[in-house]
Amino acid sequence: MTSPIVLHVGPLGLCGVDEAGRGPLAGPVMAAAVMLDPERPIPGLRDSKKLSASKREQLADAIRLHAAAWCVAEASVAEIDQLNILQATMLAMQRAVAGLARTPDDVWVDGNRCPNWSWRSQAVVKGDDKVAAIAAASILAKTARDHFMQQLHAEFPAYGFAQHMGYGTAVHLAALKTHGACPHHRRSFGPVKLALDQASLF
């Protein structure tokens, strides 16, 4: 029997931040900010990519119920195309922290860089598997984005968004080639540009 994974919890004023959706060809990039309450622990938190979809949903419900504060925010496809994906991700993170119901003392961000903001912060490489608040943020961001892409699938079923969540799978690339881009595709991304260029030839 394996031992449970124990992540750093930290004080009440610690905020964890993570994003979801930097790599896909369609849809917004989303970020979440979470401040956990050390008095109300949430067992099972870890990197959202290492959890099943059903477990992510269960934990997302627990986070929304038990966290001291949380917020999910996004940067739109238009902002991604205008700013680039890195800057749009930083913008979504800024919006998430600014949207918290309480002001954090420290903000720990998954990855190797932090947005240019006024909060005292540090980047934590692989933080979503080290820090409970970052793991919680990764779960909220991932589940929120998945819900968005599932709704998008209902509007544009030809692309299979519910299957690949906008990532550049063979199915998605084939759909782009056949149907061109929809309004939610990131036109600054190479495969989408190529699909648009090819469509303009006919």
mmCIF file of N, CA and C in Angstrom, residues 4 9 12 31 37 42 50 73 79 90 95-96 104-105 110 117 120 126-127 138 154 170 172 175 180 183:
data_model
loop_
_atom_site.group_PDB
_atom_site.id
_atom_site.type_symbol
_atom_site.label_atom_id
_atom_site.label_comp_id
_atom_site.label_asym_id
_atom_site.label_seq_id
_atom_site.Cartn_x
_atom_site.Cartn_y
_atom_site.Cartn_z
ATOM 1 N N PRO A 4 0.051 8.095 1.320
ATOM 2 C CA PRO A 4 -0.624 9.236 0.675
ATOM 3 C C PRO A 4 0.376 10.331 0.360
ATOM 4 N N VAL A 9 1.183 22.739 2.793
ATOM 5 C CA VAL A 9 -0.061 23.481 2.963
ATOM 6 C C VAL A 9 0.209 24.969 3.207
ATOM 7 N N LEU A 12 -2.617 30.363 6.272
ATOM 8 C CA LEU A 12 -3.896 30.763 5.687
ATOM 9 C C LEU A 12 -3.725 31.796 4.585
ATOM 10 N N ALA A 31 -6.975 30.479 -15.589
ATOM 11 C CA ALA A 31 -6.124 30.431 -14.405
ATOM 12 C C ALA A 31 -7.005 30.426 -13.170
ATOM 13 N N ASP A 37 -7.679 26.796 3.592
ATOM 14 C CA ASP A 37 -7.799 26.970 5.032
ATOM 15 C C ASP A 37 -7.114 25.781 5.702
ATOM 16 N N ILE A 42 -8.102 19.312 2.611
ATOM 17 C CA ILE A 42 -8.780 18.598 1.521
ATOM 18 C C ILE A 42 -7.875 17.448 1.088
ATOM 19 N N LYS A 50 -2.599 14.348 -13.051
ATOM 20 C CA LYS A 50 -2.392 13.007 -12.499
ATOM 21 C C LYS A 50 -3.645 12.446 -11.852
ATOM 22 N N ALA A 73 -10.343 32.690 -13.531
ATOM 23 C CA ALA A 73 -10.424 33.758 -14.526
ATOM 24 C C ALA A 73 -9.846 33.262 -15.841
ATOM 25 N N GLU A 79 -7.523 37.842 -26.887
ATOM 26 C CA GLU A 79 -6.375 38.327 -26.107
ATOM 27 C C GLU A 79 -5.142 37.471 -26.342
ATOM 28 N N MET A 90 -0.344 35.172 -18.221
ATOM 29 C CA MET A 90 -0.044 36.061 -17.106
ATOM 30 C C MET A 90 -1.250 36.942 -16.763
ATOM 31 N N ARG A 95 -5.895 38.294 -13.170
ATOM 32 C CA ARG A 95 -7.335 38.409 -12.947
ATOM 33 C C ARG A 95 -7.806 37.463 -11.849
ATOM 34 N N ALA A 96 -7.234 36.255 -11.815
ATOM 35 C CA ALA A 96 -7.648 35.274 -10.813
ATOM 36 C C ALA A 96 -7.301 35.752 -9.405
ATOM 37 N N PRO A 104 -4.205 37.969 -0.424
ATOM 38 C CA PRO A 104 -3.193 37.011 0.036
ATOM 39 C C PRO A 104 -1.958 37.715 0.587
ATOM 40 N N ASP A 105 -1.242 37.006 1.465
ATOM 41 C CA ASP A 105 0.041 37.500 1.956
ATOM 42 C C ASP A 105 1.158 37.137 0.982
ATOM 43 N N ASP A 110 2.686 28.214 -10.077
ATOM 44 C CA ASP A 110 3.285 27.031 -10.700
ATOM 45 C C ASP A 110 4.127 27.447 -11.907
ATOM 46 N N TRP A 117 3.201 41.843 -10.972
ATOM 47 C CA TRP A 117 2.101 42.317 -10.160
ATOM 48 C C TRP A 117 2.625 42.796 -8.812
ATOM 49 N N ARG A 120 3.450 39.896 -3.217
ATOM 50 C CA ARG A 120 4.697 39.196 -2.943
ATOM 51 C C ARG A 120 4.551 37.767 -3.443
ATOM 52 N N LYS A 126 7.067 22.774 -10.911
ATOM 53 C CA LYS A 126 6.263 21.595 -10.551
ATOM 54 C C LYS A 126 5.523 21.805 -9.233
ATOM 55 N N GLY A 127 5.114 23.043 -9.017
ATOM 56 C CA GLY A 127 4.427 23.382 -7.783
ATOM 57 C C GLY A 127 3.103 22.673 -7.604
ATOM 58 N N SER A 138 -4.698 24.182 -9.850
ATOM 59 C CA SER A 138 -4.613 23.434 -11.104
ATOM 60 C C SER A 138 -5.899 22.658 -11.364
ATOM 61 N N ALA A 154 -20.862 21.416 -27.959
ATOM 62 C CA ALA A 154 -22.281 21.417 -28.305
ATOM 63 C C ALA A 154 -22.585 22.419 -29.418
ATOM 64 N N ALA A 170 -4.749 14.369 -33.845
ATOM 65 C CA ALA A 170 -4.978 14.043 -35.253
ATOM 66 C C ALA A 170 -6.428 14.311 -35.652
ATOM 67 N N HIS A 172 -8.478 16.525 -34.319
ATOM 68 C CA HIS A 172 -8.694 17.969 -34.375
ATOM 69 C C HIS A 172 -8.069 18.563 -35.639
ATOM 70 N N ALA A 175 -10.161 17.814 -38.598
ATOM 71 C CA ALA A 175 -11.362 18.650 -38.621
ATOM 72 C C ALA A 175 -11.031 20.069 -39.081
ATOM 73 N N GLY A 180 -12.033 24.198 -41.680
ATOM 74 C CA GLY A 180 -11.437 25.492 -41.387
ATOM 75 C C GLY A 180 -11.551 25.810 -39.906
ATOM 76 N N PRO A 183 -14.806 30.443 -34.703
ATOM 77 C CA PRO A 183 -14.447 31.694 -34.024
ATOM 78 C C PRO A 183 -13.624 31.503 -32.755
#
